């Protein structure tokens, strides 16, 4: 391995990655992973995390009864607080026919909804959902749910969520 001062200097951008270690919550062992510089900056300045999940057309068509996990549960004494939800329908060729909104839920409570008008369309669509005030649930995952799956469509839906993990042992 080269001595660190022999590496060239660079100017980081938000899309660059850095190496680090992350504790596996199950095995409690450290693993080497890549972190996005923008994610590290968000954590350092705001204690916010952000994730983007792509929901496939097959997942959307089967959503009623097959919830999609957007953020995994974070462990004992932790609560996920959703700050911002934005969706992007990447229209393909066939429009969805939907009668119910898509819900972002924690512990059975709806934190935000994407109305049918935002994915019952034949064009690309970006939507910023209002986040509701809800009681947070301990050690709960965040799911995409609906009361009736859409039909027909073949587009993917990207959901970007900005959130905090609150730990009651270090509140």
Tab-separated table of C-alpha atoms in Angstrom:
chain	number	residue	atom	x	y	z
A	1	UNK	CA	0.000	0.000	0.000
A	2	UNK	CA	1.282	3.457	-0.877
A	3	UNK	CA	2.135	6.037	1.772
A	4	UNK	CA	-0.784	8.427	2.051
A	5	UNK	CA	1.154	11.551	1.069
A	6	UNK	CA	2.068	9.882	-2.259
A	7	UNK	CA	-1.554	9.940	-3.414
A	8	UNK	CA	-2.546	12.930	-5.539
A	9	UNK	CA	-4.682	15.654	-3.952
A	10	UNK	CA	-8.207	16.124	-5.201
A	11	UNK	CA	-11.248	18.276	-4.747
A	12	UNK	CA	-14.208	16.239	-3.504
A	13	UNK	CA	-17.653	16.504	-5.046
A	14	UNK	CA	-20.992	15.443	-3.584
A	15	UNK	CA	-21.047	12.327	-5.793
A	16	UNK	CA	-17.636	11.019	-4.610
A	17	UNK	CA	-17.238	8.181	-2.111
A	18	UNK	CA	-14.937	7.682	0.853
A	19	UNK	CA	-14.043	4.493	2.714
A	20	UNK	CA	-15.078	3.910	6.291
A	21	UNK	CA	-16.277	1.288	8.732
A	22	UNK	CA	-19.836	0.563	9.748
A	23	UNK	CA	-21.014	-1.606	12.633
A	24	UNK	CA	-23.296	-4.440	11.529
A	25	UNK	CA	-26.309	-4.187	13.901
A	26	UNK	CA	-26.761	-7.976	13.970
A	27	UNK	CA	-23.192	-9.269	14.324
A	28	UNK	CA	-21.792	-6.080	15.926
A	29	UNK	CA	-18.712	-6.471	13.737
A	30	UNK	CA	-17.109	-3.663	11.770
A	31	UNK	CA	-17.274	-3.896	8.008
A	32	UNK	CA	-15.517	-1.699	5.456
A	33	UNK	CA	-17.976	0.221	3.286
A	34	UNK	CA	-18.179	3.230	0.979
A	35	UNK	CA	-19.948	6.376	2.138
A	36	UNK	CA	-21.102	9.097	-0.218
A	37	UNK	CA	-19.495	12.422	0.616
A	38	UNK	CA	-22.904	14.103	0.453
A	39	UNK	CA	-24.275	11.591	2.983
A	40	UNK	CA	-21.351	12.290	5.340
A	41	UNK	CA	-21.871	16.045	4.941
A	42	UNK	CA	-25.590	15.682	5.702
A	43	UNK	CA	-24.872	13.607	8.786
A	44	UNK	CA	-22.174	15.954	10.032
A	45	UNK	CA	-24.127	19.158	9.545
A	46	UNK	CA	-27.717	18.124	10.177
A	47	UNK	CA	-27.675	14.581	11.522
A	48	UNK	CA	-29.916	13.793	8.545
A	49	UNK	CA	-29.709	10.673	6.451
A	50	UNK	CA	-31.097	10.329	2.956
A	51	UNK	CA	-31.947	7.316	0.856
A	52	UNK	CA	-33.464	6.769	-2.566
A	53	UNK	CA	-35.349	3.538	-3.225
A	54	UNK	CA	-36.443	2.480	-6.703
A	55	UNK	CA	-39.806	0.712	-6.627
A	56	UNK	CA	-40.253	-1.404	-9.761
A	57	UNK	CA	-43.471	-1.649	-11.729
A	58	UNK	CA	-43.837	-5.276	-10.558
A	59	UNK	CA	-43.627	-4.114	-6.925
A	60	UNK	CA	-46.189	-1.359	-7.523
A	61	UNK	CA	-48.615	-3.751	-9.230
A	62	UNK	CA	-48.371	-6.159	-6.259
A	63	UNK	CA	-48.197	-3.507	-3.532
A	64	UNK	CA	-51.499	-4.235	-1.779
A	65	UNK	CA	-50.412	-7.136	0.418
A	66	UNK	CA	-46.695	-6.905	-0.427
A	67	UNK	CA	-45.390	-3.730	1.231
A	68	UNK	CA	-42.007	-2.449	0.051
A	69	UNK	CA	-39.409	-1.664	2.732
A	70	UNK	CA	-38.002	1.824	2.176
A	71	UNK	CA	-35.900	2.073	5.364
A	72	UNK	CA	-35.067	-0.888	7.609
A	73	UNK	CA	-35.758	-0.746	11.354
A	74	UNK	CA	-32.766	0.775	13.147
A	75	UNK	CA	-32.716	-1.279	16.366
A	76	UNK	CA	-33.848	-1.099	19.967
A	77	UNK	CA	-34.604	2.346	21.416
A	78	UNK	CA	-34.537	3.995	17.962
A	79	UNK	CA	-37.195	5.918	16.077
A	80	UNK	CA	-37.162	7.029	12.439
A	81	UNK	CA	-38.320	10.609	11.957
A	82	UNK	CA	-39.178	11.392	8.339
A	83	UNK	CA	-38.330	14.949	7.356
A	84	UNK	CA	-38.888	15.010	3.594
A	85	UNK	CA	-40.380	12.687	0.964
A	86	UNK	CA	-39.998	13.247	-2.774
A	87	UNK	CA	-41.019	10.866	-5.552
A	88	UNK	CA	-40.068	10.610	-9.216
A	89	UNK	CA	-42.234	8.605	-11.592
A	90	UNK	CA	-39.951	7.632	-14.465
A	91	UNK	CA	-42.683	7.107	-17.091
A	92	UNK	CA	-42.101	4.188	-19.427
A	93	UNK	CA	-44.872	3.399	-21.944
A	94	UNK	CA	-48.045	2.401	-20.064
A	95	UNK	CA	-49.941	4.575	-17.606
A	96	UNK	CA	-51.031	3.183	-14.230
A	97	UNK	CA	-54.705	3.009	-13.279
A	98	UNK	CA	-54.898	3.598	-9.542
A	99	UNK	CA	-57.719	4.389	-7.137
A	100	UNK	CA	-55.734	4.723	-3.889
A	101	UNK	CA	-52.716	6.808	-2.871
A	102	UNK	CA	-49.341	5.314	-2.078
A	103	UNK	CA	-48.526	5.711	1.619
A	104	UNK	CA	-45.195	5.973	3.384
A	105	UNK	CA	-45.905	4.307	6.742
A	106	UNK	CA	-44.104	3.765	10.043
A	107	UNK	CA	-45.563	1.434	12.665
A	108	UNK	CA	-48.916	1.410	10.881
A	109	UNK	CA	-49.155	5.232	10.785
A	110	UNK	CA	-49.084	7.145	7.487
A	111	UNK	CA	-46.277	9.696	7.503
A	112	UNK	CA	-46.780	10.894	3.895
A	113	UNK	CA	-48.905	10.049	0.854
A	114	UNK	CA	-48.385	10.193	-2.886
A	115	UNK	CA	-51.766	10.905	-4.485
A	116	UNK	CA	-52.925	8.916	-7.513
A	117	UNK	CA	-52.581	12.018	-9.705
A	118	UNK	CA	-48.810	11.776	-9.243
A	119	UNK	CA	-48.449	8.264	-10.651
A	120	UNK	CA	-51.649	7.912	-12.754
A	121	UNK	CA	-49.980	9.845	-15.549
A	122	UNK	CA	-48.338	9.349	-18.931
A	123	UNK	CA	-45.365	11.623	-18.234
A	124	UNK	CA	-42.400	11.860	-15.887
A	125	UNK	CA	-43.521	13.420	-12.608
A	126	UNK	CA	-41.660	14.711	-9.534
A	127	UNK	CA	-43.731	15.205	-6.379
A	128	UNK	CA	-42.882	16.543	-2.921
A	129	UNK	CA	-45.210	14.947	-0.373
A	130	UNK	CA	-46.302	16.683	2.820
A	131	UNK	CA	-45.042	14.895	5.926
A	132	UNK	CA	-47.687	14.347	8.606
A	133	UNK	CA	-47.289	14.735	12.338
A	134	UNK	CA	-47.498	11.211	13.745
A	135	UNK	CA	-46.478	9.336	16.853
A	136	UNK	CA	-43.238	7.566	16.006
A	137	UNK	CA	-42.896	3.829	16.598
A	138	UNK	CA	-39.854	2.260	18.259
A	139	UNK	CA	-37.644	0.000	16.142
A	140	UNK	CA	-39.996	0.220	13.149
A	141	UNK	CA	-39.191	0.095	9.469
A	142	UNK	CA	-40.584	2.533	6.910
A	143	UNK	CA	-42.793	0.936	4.256
A	144	UNK	CA	-44.526	1.886	1.029
A	145	UNK	CA	-48.134	0.667	1.278
A	146	UNK	CA	-51.517	1.095	-0.406
A	147	UNK	CA	-55.108	-0.074	0.076
A	148	UNK	CA	-55.506	-1.086	-3.578
A	149	UNK	CA	-52.685	-1.855	-5.987
A	150	UNK	CA	-52.607	0.073	-9.249
A	151	UNK	CA	-53.107	-1.857	-12.472
A	152	UNK	CA	-51.639	-1.779	-15.969
A	153	UNK	CA	-48.602	0.506	-15.602
A	154	UNK	CA	-44.972	-0.326	-16.277
A	155	UNK	CA	-43.022	2.632	-14.863
A	156	UNK	CA	-40.628	2.674	-11.935
A	157	UNK	CA	-41.087	5.058	-9.028
A	158	UNK	CA	-38.094	6.458	-7.171
A	159	UNK	CA	-38.731	7.596	-3.605
A	160	UNK	CA	-36.195	9.856	-1.876
A	161	UNK	CA	-36.543	10.132	1.905
A	162	UNK	CA	-34.603	12.435	4.208
A	163	UNK	CA	-34.809	11.269	7.816
A	164	UNK	CA	-33.239	11.206	11.255
A	165	UNK	CA	-32.662	8.225	13.501
A	166	UNK	CA	-33.535	9.200	17.058
A	167	UNK	CA	-31.991	7.123	19.833
A	168	UNK	CA	-33.749	7.483	23.187
A	169	UNK	CA	-30.636	6.335	25.053
A	170	UNK	CA	-28.748	9.372	23.685
A	171	UNK	CA	-31.578	11.869	23.226
